[in-house]
mmCIF file of C-alpha atoms in Angstrom:
data_model
loop_
_atom_site.group_PDB
_atom_site.id
_atom_site.type_symbol
_atom_site.label_atom_id
_atom_site.label_comp_id
_atom_site.label_asym_id
_atom_site.label_seq_id
_atom_site.Cartn_x
_atom_site.Cartn_y
_atom_site.Cartn_z
ATOM 1 C CA MET S 24 42.745 3.735 97.705
ATOM 2 C CA SER S 25 45.052 4.556 94.796
ATOM 3 C CA ASN S 26 47.456 1.896 93.485
ATOM 4 C CA GLY S 27 50.448 3.724 94.952
ATOM 5 C CA ILE S 28 48.920 3.790 98.436
ATOM 6 C CA ILE S 29 47.871 0.131 98.257
ATOM 7 C CA LYS S 30 51.469 -0.879 97.447
ATOM 8 C CA ASN S 31 52.892 1.286 100.240
ATOM 9 C CA ARG S 32 53.664 -1.162 103.097
ATOM 10 C CA ASN S 33 54.240 1.582 105.652
ATOM 11 C CA PHE S 34 50.905 3.202 104.885
ATOM 12 C CA ILE S 35 49.089 -0.147 105.034
ATOM 13 C CA PHE S 36 50.526 -0.757 108.508
ATOM 14 C CA LEU S 37 49.354 2.692 109.610
ATOM 15 C CA TRP S 38 45.944 2.205 107.994
ATOM 16 C CA SER S 39 45.395 -1.242 109.553
ATOM 17 C CA GLY S 40 46.364 -0.105 113.042
ATOM 18 C CA HIS S 41 44.146 2.941 112.679
ATOM 19 C CA LEU S 42 41.207 0.803 111.542
ATOM 20 C CA ILE S 43 41.282 -1.491 114.565
ATOM 21 C CA SER S 44 42.186 1.020 117.292
ATOM 22 C CA HIS S 45 39.628 3.502 115.971
ATOM 23 C CA ALA S 46 36.958 0.806 116.210
ATOM 24 C CA GLY S 47 37.862 0.617 119.891
ATOM 25 C CA ASP S 48 37.600 4.413 120.154
ATOM 26 C CA ALA S 49 34.139 4.231 118.593
ATOM 27 C CA ILE S 50 33.084 1.638 121.161
ATOM 28 C CA TYR S 51 34.376 3.839 123.999
ATOM 29 C CA SER S 52 32.742 7.011 122.703
ATOM 30 C CA ILE S 53 29.341 5.364 122.379
ATOM 31 C CA ALA S 54 29.598 3.328 125.607
ATOM 32 C CA LEU S 55 30.810 6.209 127.803
ATOM 33 C CA PRO S 56 27.661 8.426 127.655
ATOM 34 C CA TRP S 57 25.464 5.341 128.071
ATOM 35 C CA LEU S 58 27.493 4.189 131.087
ATOM 36 C CA MET S 59 27.224 7.626 132.685
ATOM 37 C CA LEU S 60 23.486 7.858 132.039
ATOM 38 C CA GLU S 61 23.049 4.446 133.696
ATOM 39 C CA MET S 62 25.308 5.351 136.644
ATOM 40 C CA THR S 63 23.889 8.808 137.333
ATOM 41 C CA GLY S 64 20.699 9.424 135.323
ATOM 42 C CA SER S 65 21.935 13.020 134.950
ATOM 43 C CA LYS S 66 22.360 14.616 131.528
ATOM 44 C CA SER S 67 24.485 17.449 132.875
ATOM 45 C CA LEU S 68 26.829 15.067 134.750
ATOM 46 C CA THR S 69 27.035 12.834 131.672
ATOM 47 C CA ALA S 70 27.980 15.916 129.661
ATOM 48 C CA LEU S 71 30.568 16.898 132.273
ATOM 49 C CA VAL S 72 32.321 13.511 132.182
ATOM 50 C CA SER S 73 32.149 13.412 128.376
ATOM 51 C CA MET S 74 33.567 16.930 128.336
ATOM 52 C CA SER S 75 36.657 15.684 130.181
ATOM 53 C CA ALA S 76 37.641 13.834 126.997
ATOM 54 C CA TYR S 77 38.029 17.148 125.197
ATOM 55 C CA LEU S 78 39.651 19.403 127.791
ATOM 56 C CA PRO S 79 43.274 18.165 127.346
ATOM 57 C CA ALA S 80 43.378 19.443 123.768
ATOM 58 C CA LEU S 81 42.324 22.861 125.005
ATOM 59 C CA ILE S 82 44.789 22.855 127.920
ATOM 60 C CA PHE S 83 47.840 21.171 126.394
ATOM 61 C CA GLY S 84 47.297 21.549 122.637
ATOM 62 C CA LEU S 85 49.906 24.260 122.039
ATOM 63 C CA PHE S 86 52.645 22.416 123.967
ATOM 64 C CA VAL S 87 51.768 19.138 122.250
ATOM 65 C CA GLY S 88 52.438 20.775 118.875
ATOM 66 C CA VAL S 89 55.973 21.662 119.984
ATOM 67 C CA ILE S 90 56.585 18.067 121.151
ATOM 68 C CA VAL S 91 55.332 16.642 117.849
ATOM 69 C CA ASP S 92 57.611 18.997 115.886
ATOM 70 C CA ARG S 93 60.653 18.174 118.030
ATOM 71 C CA TYR S 94 60.553 14.424 118.511
ATOM 72 C CA ASN S 95 60.119 11.180 116.567
ATOM 73 C CA ARG S 96 56.476 11.009 115.541
ATOM 74 C CA LYS S 97 56.360 7.222 115.312
ATOM 75 C CA SER S 98 57.673 6.919 118.894
ATOM 76 C CA ILE S 99 55.103 9.443 120.102
ATOM 77 C CA MET S 100 52.314 7.360 118.545
ATOM 78 C CA ILE S 101 53.533 4.094 120.118
ATOM 79 C CA PHE S 102 53.942 5.669 123.560
ATOM 80 C CA SER S 103 50.463 7.206 123.307
ATOM 81 C CA ASP S 104 48.890 3.855 122.429
ATOM 82 C CA ILE S 105 50.640 2.076 125.328
ATOM 83 C CA MET S 106 49.268 4.611 127.786
ATOM 84 C CA ARG S 107 45.789 4.478 126.253
ATOM 85 C CA PHE S 108 45.767 0.672 126.550
ATOM 86 C CA LEU S 109 46.610 0.885 130.262
ATOM 87 C CA LEU S 110 44.047 3.609 130.966
ATOM 88 C CA VAL S 111 41.106 1.986 129.148
ATOM 89 C CA SER S 112 41.880 -1.302 130.922
ATOM 90 C CA LEU S 113 41.117 0.414 134.229
ATOM 91 C CA VAL S 114 37.443 0.937 133.318
ATOM 92 C CA PRO S 115 36.340 -2.742 133.203
ATOM 93 C CA ILE S 116 38.532 -3.487 136.234
ATOM 94 C CA ALA S 117 36.762 -0.713 138.165
ATOM 95 C CA LEU S 118 33.337 -1.963 137.074
ATOM 96 C CA ILE S 119 34.101 -5.606 137.898
ATOM 97 C CA PHE S 120 35.481 -4.843 141.354
ATOM 98 C CA ASP S 121 32.753 -2.273 142.047
ATOM 99 C CA PHE S 122 34.871 0.812 142.667
ATOM 100 C CA ALA S 123 33.787 2.690 139.554
ATOM 101 C CA SER S 124 32.455 6.209 140.056
ATOM 102 C CA PRO S 125 31.694 9.175 137.793
ATOM 103 C CA LEU S 126 34.819 10.881 139.159
ATOM 104 C CA LEU S 127 37.083 7.915 138.362
ATOM 105 C CA VAL S 128 35.618 7.484 134.881
ATOM 106 C CA GLY S 129 36.055 11.220 134.277
ATOM 107 C CA ILE S 130 39.716 11.101 135.392
ATOM 108 C CA ILE S 131 40.446 8.081 133.169
ATOM 109 C CA THR S 132 38.731 9.775 130.239
ATOM 110 C CA PHE S 133 40.728 12.966 130.834
ATOM 111 C CA PHE S 134 44.110 11.210 130.838
ATOM 112 C CA LEU S 135 43.084 9.025 127.909
ATOM 113 C CA ALA S 136 42.420 12.212 125.954
ATOM 114 C CA ILE S 137 45.851 13.625 126.845
ATOM 115 C CA PHE S 138 47.526 10.810 124.923
ATOM 116 C CA SER S 139 45.033 11.096 122.059
ATOM 117 C CA THR S 140 46.024 14.766 121.858
ATOM 118 C CA LEU S 141 49.602 13.575 121.263
ATOM 119 C CA PHE S 142 48.697 10.742 118.893
ATOM 120 C CA TYR S 143 46.611 12.396 116.183
ATOM 121 C CA PRO S 144 48.807 15.415 115.303
ATOM 122 C CA ALA S 145 51.802 13.025 115.204
ATOM 123 C CA ARG S 146 49.879 10.756 112.811
ATOM 124 C CA ASP S 147 48.927 13.603 110.471
ATOM 125 C CA CYS S 148 52.541 14.827 110.420
ATOM 126 C CA LEU S 149 53.818 11.298 109.761
ATOM 127 C CA ILE S 150 51.689 10.719 106.657
ATOM 128 C CA PRO S 151 53.671 13.059 104.331
ATOM 129 C CA HIS S 152 56.790 11.030 105.193
ATOM 130 C CA ILE S 153 55.289 7.708 104.091
ATOM 131 C CA ALA S 154 53.259 9.003 101.110
ATOM 132 C CA ASN S 155 54.432 11.262 98.288
ATOM 133 C CA PRO S 156 52.735 14.656 97.683
ATOM 134 C CA LYS S 157 50.554 13.372 94.828
ATOM 135 C CA GLU S 158 49.259 10.588 97.056
ATOM 136 C CA LEU S 159 48.329 12.845 100.001
ATOM 137 C CA PRO S 160 44.631 13.372 99.080
ATOM 138 C CA ALA S 161 44.205 9.612 98.573
ATOM 139 C CA ALA S 162 46.150 8.858 101.773
ATOM 140 C CA ASN S 163 44.096 11.290 103.853
ATOM 141 C CA SER S 164 40.857 9.961 102.354
ATOM 142 C CA ALA S 165 41.988 6.402 103.126
ATOM 143 C CA ILE S 166 42.717 7.326 106.757
ATOM 144 C CA VAL S 167 39.269 8.883 107.114
ATOM 145 C CA ILE S 168 37.722 5.821 105.437
ATOM 146 C CA SER S 169 39.513 3.535 107.908
ATOM 147 C CA GLY S 170 38.266 5.710 110.747
ATOM 148 C CA GLN S 171 34.702 5.538 109.505
ATOM 149 C CA MET S 172 34.874 1.819 108.788
ATOM 150 C CA SER S 173 35.864 1.685 112.446
ATOM 151 C CA HIS S 174 32.886 3.835 113.379
ATOM 152 C CA MET S 175 30.678 1.374 111.528
ATOM 153 C CA LEU S 176 32.324 -1.643 113.162
ATOM 154 C CA GLY S 177 32.472 -0.037 116.604
ATOM 155 C CA PRO S 178 28.740 0.602 117.101
ATOM 156 C CA LEU S 179 27.892 -2.776 115.545
ATOM 157 C CA ILE S 180 30.325 -4.517 117.913
ATOM 158 C CA ALA S 181 28.956 -2.403 120.764
ATOM 159 C CA GLY S 182 25.350 -3.283 119.931
ATOM 160 C CA ILE S 183 26.077 -7.023 119.603
ATOM 161 C CA GLY S 184 28.557 -7.052 122.487
ATOM 162 C CA MET S 185 26.082 -5.301 124.781
ATOM 163 C CA SER S 186 23.696 -8.251 124.428
ATOM 164 C CA ILE S 187 26.409 -10.926 124.704
ATOM 165 C CA PHE S 188 28.900 -9.781 127.366
ATOM 166 C CA GLY S 189 27.429 -6.499 128.626
ATOM 167 C CA LEU S 190 28.570 -2.916 128.874
ATOM 168 C CA THR S 191 31.617 -3.640 131.068
ATOM 169 C CA HIS S 192 33.570 -5.651 128.519
ATOM 170 C CA LEU S 193 32.945 -3.204 125.699
ATOM 171 C CA PHE S 194 35.765 -1.282 127.385
ATOM 172 C CA THR S 195 37.887 -4.467 127.491
ATOM 173 C CA VAL S 196 37.538 -4.805 123.729
ATOM 174 C CA ASP S 197 38.617 -1.171 123.315
ATOM 175 C CA ALA S 198 41.771 -1.802 125.370
ATOM 176 C CA ILE S 199 42.745 -4.806 123.226
ATOM 177 C CA THR S 200 42.506 -2.748 120.016
ATOM 178 C CA PHE S 201 45.353 -0.501 121.205
ATOM 179 C CA LEU S 202 47.677 -3.516 121.414
ATOM 180 C CA PHE S 203 47.058 -4.238 117.726
ATOM 181 C CA SER S 204 47.745 -0.593 116.848
ATOM 182 C CA ILE S 205 51.059 -0.697 118.761
ATOM 183 C CA ILE S 206 52.194 -3.721 116.719
ATOM 184 C CA MET S 207 51.217 -2.155 113.386
ATOM 185 C CA ILE S 208 52.911 1.189 114.090
ATOM 186 C CA SER S 209 56.059 -0.634 115.248
ATOM 187 C CA LEU S 210 56.323 -2.250 111.800
ATOM 188 C CA ILE S 211 56.442 1.120 109.998
ATOM 189 C CA VAL S 212 59.897 1.934 108.622
ATOM 190 C CA ILE S 213 60.571 5.638 108.147
ATOM 191 C CA PRO S 214 63.663 7.078 106.437
ATOM 192 C CA VAL S 215 65.931 8.956 108.819
ATOM 193 C CA ILE S 216 64.960 12.617 108.557
ATOM 194 C CA ASN S 217 66.990 15.429 109.986
ATOM 195 C CA GLN S 218 64.450 17.540 111.814
ATOM 196 C CA PRO S 219 64.818 21.113 110.531
ATOM 197 C CA TYR S 220 63.593 22.387 113.855
ATOM 198 C CA GLN S 221 66.136 23.769 116.354
ATOM 199 C CA LYS S 222 65.651 22.010 119.682
ATOM 200 C CA SER S 223 67.433 24.756 121.594
ATOM 201 C CA ALA S 224 64.440 27.087 121.300
ATOM 202 C CA SER S 225 62.234 27.266 124.394
ATOM 203 C CA LYS S 226 58.730 25.805 124.287
ATOM 204 C CA ILE S 227 57.206 29.264 124.723
ATOM 205 C CA GLU S 228 59.300 30.644 121.858
ATOM 206 C CA SER S 229 58.286 27.690 119.713
ATOM 207 C CA ILE S 230 54.613 28.407 120.417
ATOM 208 C CA LYS S 231 55.159 32.065 119.517
ATOM 209 C CA GLU S 232 56.754 30.973 116.243
ATOM 210 C CA GLY S 233 53.561 29.069 115.417
ATOM 211 C CA PHE S 234 51.405 32.119 116.123
ATOM 212 C CA ARG S 235 53.703 34.332 114.034
ATOM 213 C CA TYR S 236 53.212 31.928 111.142
ATOM 214 C CA ILE S 237 49.421 32.149 111.516
ATOM 215 C CA ARG S 238 49.518 35.958 111.586
ATOM 216 C CA ARG S 239 51.682 35.973 108.477
ATOM 217 C CA GLU S 240 49.628 33.325 106.616
ATOM 218 C CA LYS S 241 46.135 34.705 107.207
ATOM 219 C CA HIS S 242 44.396 31.868 105.353
ATOM 220 C CA VAL S 243 45.619 29.445 108.057
ATOM 221 C CA GLY S 244 44.117 31.724 110.715
ATOM 222 C CA THR S 245 40.811 31.728 108.843
ATOM 223 C CA LEU S 246 40.892 27.928 108.651
ATOM 224 C CA LEU S 247 41.479 27.713 112.409
ATOM 225 C CA PHE S 248 38.698 30.199 113.185
ATOM 226 C CA LEU S 249 36.245 28.391 110.886
ATOM 227 C CA THR S 250 37.108 25.086 112.594
ATOM 228 C CA PHE S 251 36.644 26.638 116.036
ATOM 229 C CA ILE S 252 33.217 28.182 115.392
ATOM 230 C CA ASN S 253 31.812 25.246 113.408
ATOM 231 C CA ASN S 254 32.765 22.699 116.073
ATOM 232 C CA LEU S 255 31.413 24.917 118.828
ATOM 233 C CA PHE S 256 27.958 24.458 117.275
ATOM 234 C CA ILE S 257 28.231 20.843 116.095
ATOM 235 C CA MET S 258 30.152 18.696 118.568
ATOM 236 C CA GLY S 259 28.012 18.948 121.721
ATOM 237 C CA PRO S 260 24.779 17.951 119.972
ATOM 238 C CA ALA S 261 26.630 15.171 118.121
ATOM 239 C CA ILE S 262 28.071 13.631 121.291
ATOM 240 C CA ILE S 263 25.445 14.334 123.956
ATOM 241 C CA GLY S 264 22.428 15.345 121.878
ATOM 242 C CA LEU S 265 22.143 12.068 119.949
ATOM 243 C CA PRO S 266 21.894 9.738 122.982
ATOM 244 C CA VAL S 267 19.274 12.066 124.492
ATOM 245 C CA PHE S 268 17.461 12.258 121.123
ATOM 246 C CA VAL S 269 17.295 8.442 120.994
ATOM 247 C CA LYS S 270 16.025 8.164 124.577
ATOM 248 C CA GLU S 271 13.543 11.048 124.633
ATOM 249 C CA ILE S 272 12.378 11.669 121.044
ATOM 250 C CA LEU S 273 12.659 8.231 119.424
ATOM 251 C CA LYS S 274 12.070 6.534 122.820
ATOM 252 C CA GLU S 275 14.480 3.750 121.941
ATOM 253 C CA GLU S 276 17.386 1.903 123.548
ATOM 254 C CA PHE S 277 21.146 1.603 123.022
ATOM 255 C CA ALA S 278 20.855 -0.502 119.848
ATOM 256 C CA VAL S 279 19.177 2.340 117.918
ATOM 257 C CA LEU S 280 21.935 4.754 118.963
ATOM 258 C CA ALA S 281 24.434 2.216 117.616
ATOM 259 C CA TYR S 282 22.526 2.057 114.311
ATOM 260 C CA LEU S 283 22.533 5.878 114.008
ATOM 261 C CA GLU S 284 26.279 6.027 114.671
ATOM 262 C CA THR S 285 26.815 3.247 112.127
ATOM 263 C CA ALA S 286 24.761 5.123 109.510
ATOM 264 C CA MET S 287 26.801 8.278 110.110
ATOM 265 C CA ALA S 288 30.019 6.285 109.734
ATOM 266 C CA GLY S 289 28.709 4.829 106.480
ATOM 267 C CA GLY S 290 28.006 8.342 105.232
ATOM 268 C CA MET S 291 31.547 9.356 106.136
ATOM 269 C CA ILE S 292 32.982 6.487 104.094
ATOM 270 C CA LEU S 293 30.851 7.615 101.162
ATOM 271 C CA GLY S 294 31.937 11.224 101.744
ATOM 272 C CA SER S 295 35.620 10.198 101.735
ATOM 273 C CA ILE S 296 35.158 8.491 98.375
ATOM 274 C CA ILE S 297 33.318 11.564 97.058
ATOM 275 C CA PHE S 298 36.225 13.762 98.212
ATOM 276 C CA TRP S 299 38.778 11.518 96.477
ATOM 277 C CA ILE S 300 36.794 11.872 93.220
ATOM 278 C CA ALA S 301 35.993 15.582 93.668
ATOM 279 C CA ILE S 302 39.594 16.636 94.423
ATOM 280 C CA LYS S 303 40.550 15.607 90.873
ATOM 281 C CA HIS S 304 38.237 18.327 89.533
ATOM 282 C CA PHE S 305 37.851 20.911 92.309
ATOM 283 C CA LYS S 306 40.052 22.755 94.796
ATOM 284 C CA PRO S 307 40.032 21.736 98.506
ATOM 285 C CA VAL S 308 38.546 25.003 99.829
ATOM 286 C CA PRO S 309 35.140 24.859 98.042
ATOM 287 C CA ILE S 310 34.863 21.170 98.943
ATOM 288 C CA LEU S 311 35.464 22.080 102.589
ATOM 289 C CA LEU S 312 32.805 24.815 102.567
ATOM 290 C CA ILE S 313 30.221 22.517 100.957
ATOM 291 C CA GLY S 314 30.990 20.016 103.711
ATOM 292 C CA VAL S 315 30.298 22.663 106.376
ATOM 293 C CA ILE S 316 26.883 23.386 104.858
ATOM 294 C CA ILE S 317 25.903 19.699 104.628
ATOM 295 C CA ASP S 318 27.173 19.094 108.168
ATOM 296 C CA GLY S 319 24.887 21.763 109.632
ATOM 297 C CA LEU S 320 21.725 21.515 107.536
ATOM 298 C CA THR S 321 21.339 17.768 108.039
ATOM 299 C CA PHE S 322 21.426 18.174 111.824
ATOM 300 C CA SER S 323 18.621 20.735 111.606
ATOM 301 C CA LEU S 324 16.459 18.130 109.821
ATOM 302 C CA LEU S 325 16.355 16.026 113.001
ATOM 303 C CA TYR S 326 13.840 18.541 114.367
ATOM 304 C CA ALA S 327 11.136 16.926 112.219
ATOM 305 C CA VAL S 328 12.241 13.301 112.621
ATOM 306 C CA GLN S 329 10.097 10.838 114.601
ATOM 307 C CA SER S 330 11.021 7.590 112.842
ATOM 308 C CA ASN S 331 14.085 5.409 113.396
ATOM 309 C CA TYR S 332 14.482 4.815 109.667
ATOM 310 C CA VAL S 333 14.295 8.503 108.758
ATOM 311 C CA ALA S 334 16.811 9.281 111.503
ATOM 312 C CA ILE S 335 19.181 6.681 110.047
ATOM 313 C CA LEU S 336 18.832 8.252 106.577
ATOM 314 C CA VAL S 337 19.473 11.781 107.915
ATOM 315 C CA LEU S 338 22.570 10.638 109.815
ATOM 316 C CA LEU S 339 23.832 8.842 106.699
ATOM 317 C CA ILE S 340 23.602 12.092 104.685
ATOM 318 C CA HIS S 341 25.072 14.048 107.596
ATOM 319 C CA GLY S 342 28.094 11.759 107.555
ATOM 320 C CA ILE S 343 28.867 12.625 103.926
ATOM 321 C CA GLY S 344 29.699 16.221 104.844
ATOM 322 C CA ILE S 345 32.187 15.413 107.622
ATOM 323 C CA PRO S 346 35.112 14.035 105.548
ATOM 324 C CA LEU S 347 34.647 16.814 103.008
ATOM 325 C CA ILE S 348 35.700 19.094 105.873
ATOM 326 C CA ILE S 349 38.321 16.902 107.545
ATOM 327 C CA VAL S 350 40.163 15.583 104.495
ATOM 328 C CA ALA S 351 40.175 18.951 102.724
ATOM 329 C CA ARG S 352 41.507 20.671 105.847
ATOM 330 C CA THR S 353 44.227 18.063 106.444
ATOM 331 C CA THR S 354 45.349 18.130 102.808
ATOM 332 C CA LEU S 355 45.531 21.938 102.831
ATOM 333 C CA ILE S 356 47.841 21.920 105.858
ATOM 334 C CA GLN S 357 50.048 19.082 104.628
ATOM 335 C CA LYS S 358 50.522 20.749 101.240
ATOM 336 C CA THR S 359 51.129 24.326 102.399
ATOM 337 C CA VAL S 360 52.579 24.365 105.934
ATOM 338 C CA PRO S 361 56.352 23.694 106.331
ATOM 339 C CA ASP S 362 57.110 20.319 107.934
ATOM 340 C CA LYS S 363 58.873 21.944 110.889
ATOM 341 C CA LEU S 364 55.611 23.758 111.772
ATOM 342 C CA GLN S 365 53.036 21.093 110.907
ATOM 343 C CA GLY S 366 52.961 19.631 114.423
ATOM 344 C CA ARG S 367 52.000 22.990 115.889
ATOM 345 C CA ILE S 368 49.389 23.763 113.233
ATOM 346 C CA PHE S 369 47.808 20.304 113.435
ATOM 347 C CA SER S 370 47.780 20.595 117.230
ATOM 348 C CA MET S 371 46.022 23.954 116.952
ATOM 349 C CA ILE S 372 43.445 22.349 114.644
ATOM 350 C CA TYR S 373 43.052 19.460 117.072
ATOM 351 C CA MET S 374 42.802 21.966 119.921
ATOM 352 C CA SER S 375 40.117 23.877 118.004
ATOM 353 C CA VAL S 376 38.125 20.676 117.406
ATOM 354 C CA MET S 377 38.537 19.047 120.808
ATOM 355 C CA GLY S 378 38.698 22.201 122.918
ATOM 356 C CA THR S 379 35.536 23.669 121.493
ATOM 357 C CA SER S 380 33.956 20.231 121.778
ATOM 358 C CA ALA S 381 34.505 20.408 125.545
ATOM 359 C CA ILE S 382 32.766 23.780 125.673
ATOM 360 C CA SER S 383 30.027 22.619 123.309
ATOM 361 C CA ILE S 384 29.349 19.444 125.317
ATOM 362 C CA GLY S 385 29.085 21.393 128.559
ATOM 363 C CA LEU S 386 26.689 23.911 127.047
ATOM 364 C CA THR S 387 24.647 21.172 125.387
ATOM 365 C CA GLY S 388 24.228 19.313 128.671
ATOM 366 C CA MET S 389 22.909 22.445 130.367
ATOM 367 C CA ILE S 390 20.615 23.391 127.468
ATOM 368 C CA LEU S 391 19.129 19.890 127.329
ATOM 369 C CA GLU S 392 18.020 20.205 130.956
ATOM 370 C CA TYR S 393 15.547 22.881 129.779
ATOM 371 C CA PHE S 394 14.921 22.307 126.040
ATOM 372 C CA GLY S 395 14.211 19.295 123.852
ATOM 373 C CA SER S 396 16.972 17.757 121.748
ATOM 374 C CA ASP S 397 14.871 18.199 118.585
ATOM 375 C CA SER S 398 14.739 21.992 119.053
ATOM 376 C CA LEU S 399 18.449 22.008 119.836
ATOM 377 C CA PHE S 400 19.303 20.265 116.557
ATOM 378 C CA LEU S 401 17.170 22.707 114.545
ATOM 379 C CA ILE S 402 18.847 25.849 115.872
ATOM 380 C CA ILE S 403 22.398 24.490 116.130
ATOM 381 C CA GLY S 404 22.260 22.937 112.673
ATOM 382 C CA LEU S 405 21.305 26.212 111.010
ATOM 383 C CA CYS S 406 24.020 28.080 112.923
ATOM 384 C CA ALA S 407 26.644 25.488 111.956
ATOM 385 C CA ALA S 408 25.736 25.667 108.249
ATOM 386 C CA SER S 409 26.032 29.462 108.326
ATOM 387 C CA CYS S 410 29.708 29.087 109.340
ATOM 388 C CA ALA S 411 30.511 28.616 105.644
ATOM 389 C CA TRP S 412 30.201 32.417 105.357
ATOM 390 C CA ILE S 413 33.431 32.754 107.354
ATOM 391 C CA GLY S 414 35.304 31.229 104.455
ATOM 392 C CA LEU S 415 33.248 32.874 101.727
ATOM 393 C CA ILE S 416 33.787 36.432 102.994
ATOM 394 C CA SER S 417 37.535 35.957 103.535
ATOM 395 C CA GLN S 418 39.355 37.036 100.357
ATOM 396 C CA ASN S 419 42.646 35.630 101.657
ATOM 397 C CA PHE S 420 41.061 32.240 102.212
ATOM 398 C CA ILE S 421 39.321 32.151 98.827
ATOM 399 C CA SER S 422 42.377 33.355 96.878
ATOM 400 C CA PHE S 423 44.587 30.907 98.746
ATOM 401 C CA GLY S 424 42.151 28.089 97.933
ATOM 402 C CA LYS S 425 42.467 28.796 94.222
ATOM 403 C CA LYS S 426 46.241 28.252 94.346
ATOM 404 C CA VAL S 427 46.258 24.856 96.092
ATOM 405 C CA ASN S 428 45.876 21.807 93.910
#
C-alpha cells in the first residue's frame, strides 16, 4: 500500500473488514461444491446449486445499481453483512440438526448472493469517498490484495479446519467473519455528501439513464461486453471444473483443491502488486488486456497437467492475470464515470461477472457429464484468451484507454 492509504483510518477499517469477511467467503465457496458432491454425488446438481450463487446478480443487478446510487453506501454494506451472517449461520444449523438438503442449501446460497450483489457495488462506490483520486489505483490494488490474502487464508483454514472440526463448522467460521466486517465498516467515518442523484426519478427511468450513458460512452459498453464474454468462458471451469479436475484427473482429495485455490490467491496478490507498479508506467487498458490473455492461456495449460505441483504452479501464474483485469477495470470506472452513475455501472459489471458465471457454471456442469475436465480447460482457456481481441479491435476503447491515467 502507498503511505497515504496506510495512514487513511477509514480505508484501513474497510480493508481489515474485507480481509476477514472475504476469508469467510473463500471458505464458503470452496466448501459448498464439496458439500454438494458429498450430499448428492452429482456434478450437474452441484453445478445447479453453485449456480444459484450467481443468479441474483443477473436478476436484480440493474435495480441494485439504482439502490446503490440513491442510498447511503455504508449503510447498505452493513445491512448486507448482517443478512449474510444470518443466512450462512443456517447452514451448520441445518447440518447439525439433519434437515439439510440440496434445495435448502441452494435457497440459502441464492439469498446470500442477493446481499452480496448489494455489498460489492456499494463498496466500489464508497472507495472514491475515502481515498483521493491519486490513491485510487493503490486503494483498488490493496482491496484486491486483501481479497486474495483472504483466498489464501480461506483454503488453508478450510483444509486445516476440515481435519479438526469437519465440513459443518467451516460454515460456522464463515458466519463469524461477517460479524467482524460489520464492526469494521461501522467505524468508517464518511463526510456528509449531498447525493447529486434525484430520488424522484422512477427506478425504471434510472435504469434507462444508465443505459443511455453506456450508449453515449461506447468504451464503457465495450468494457461491459468484454467482461461478459470473458467470464462466460472462465467462471464455470474455475468454480466447478477445478473440484472435478482434482477428483478425476489428479485423483486427490479436498486438501489438494485447497492448495490450488491458495496458489491462485497467491498469484493474485502478486498480480495486484504488479498492477500497482505497472500503472505508474502504463495505461489501465493494455494492462487489462494482458490480464485477459494470461487468464485464459494458463487455464488451457491444465490440459497437460498430471502432477499436483505443476497444477499449483499453473494456478499461481493464472492468478497473476486476474487482478490485472479487476483492478484496471475498477480504476477505469472510478476515474471516468460520474459518481451519481457509478452504482449502476458497477452493478452492471457485477451483473456481467456473476450473471454470466451462473450461465457458465450450468453449462460446465452439463459438459462435464460427457467430457473430461482437462479437455474443457484446453478449449475454454483458448477461447477466454481470444477475448482480448474485443478490446483490441474497438477503436473507441483503445483511444479512450490512451486518455486515462
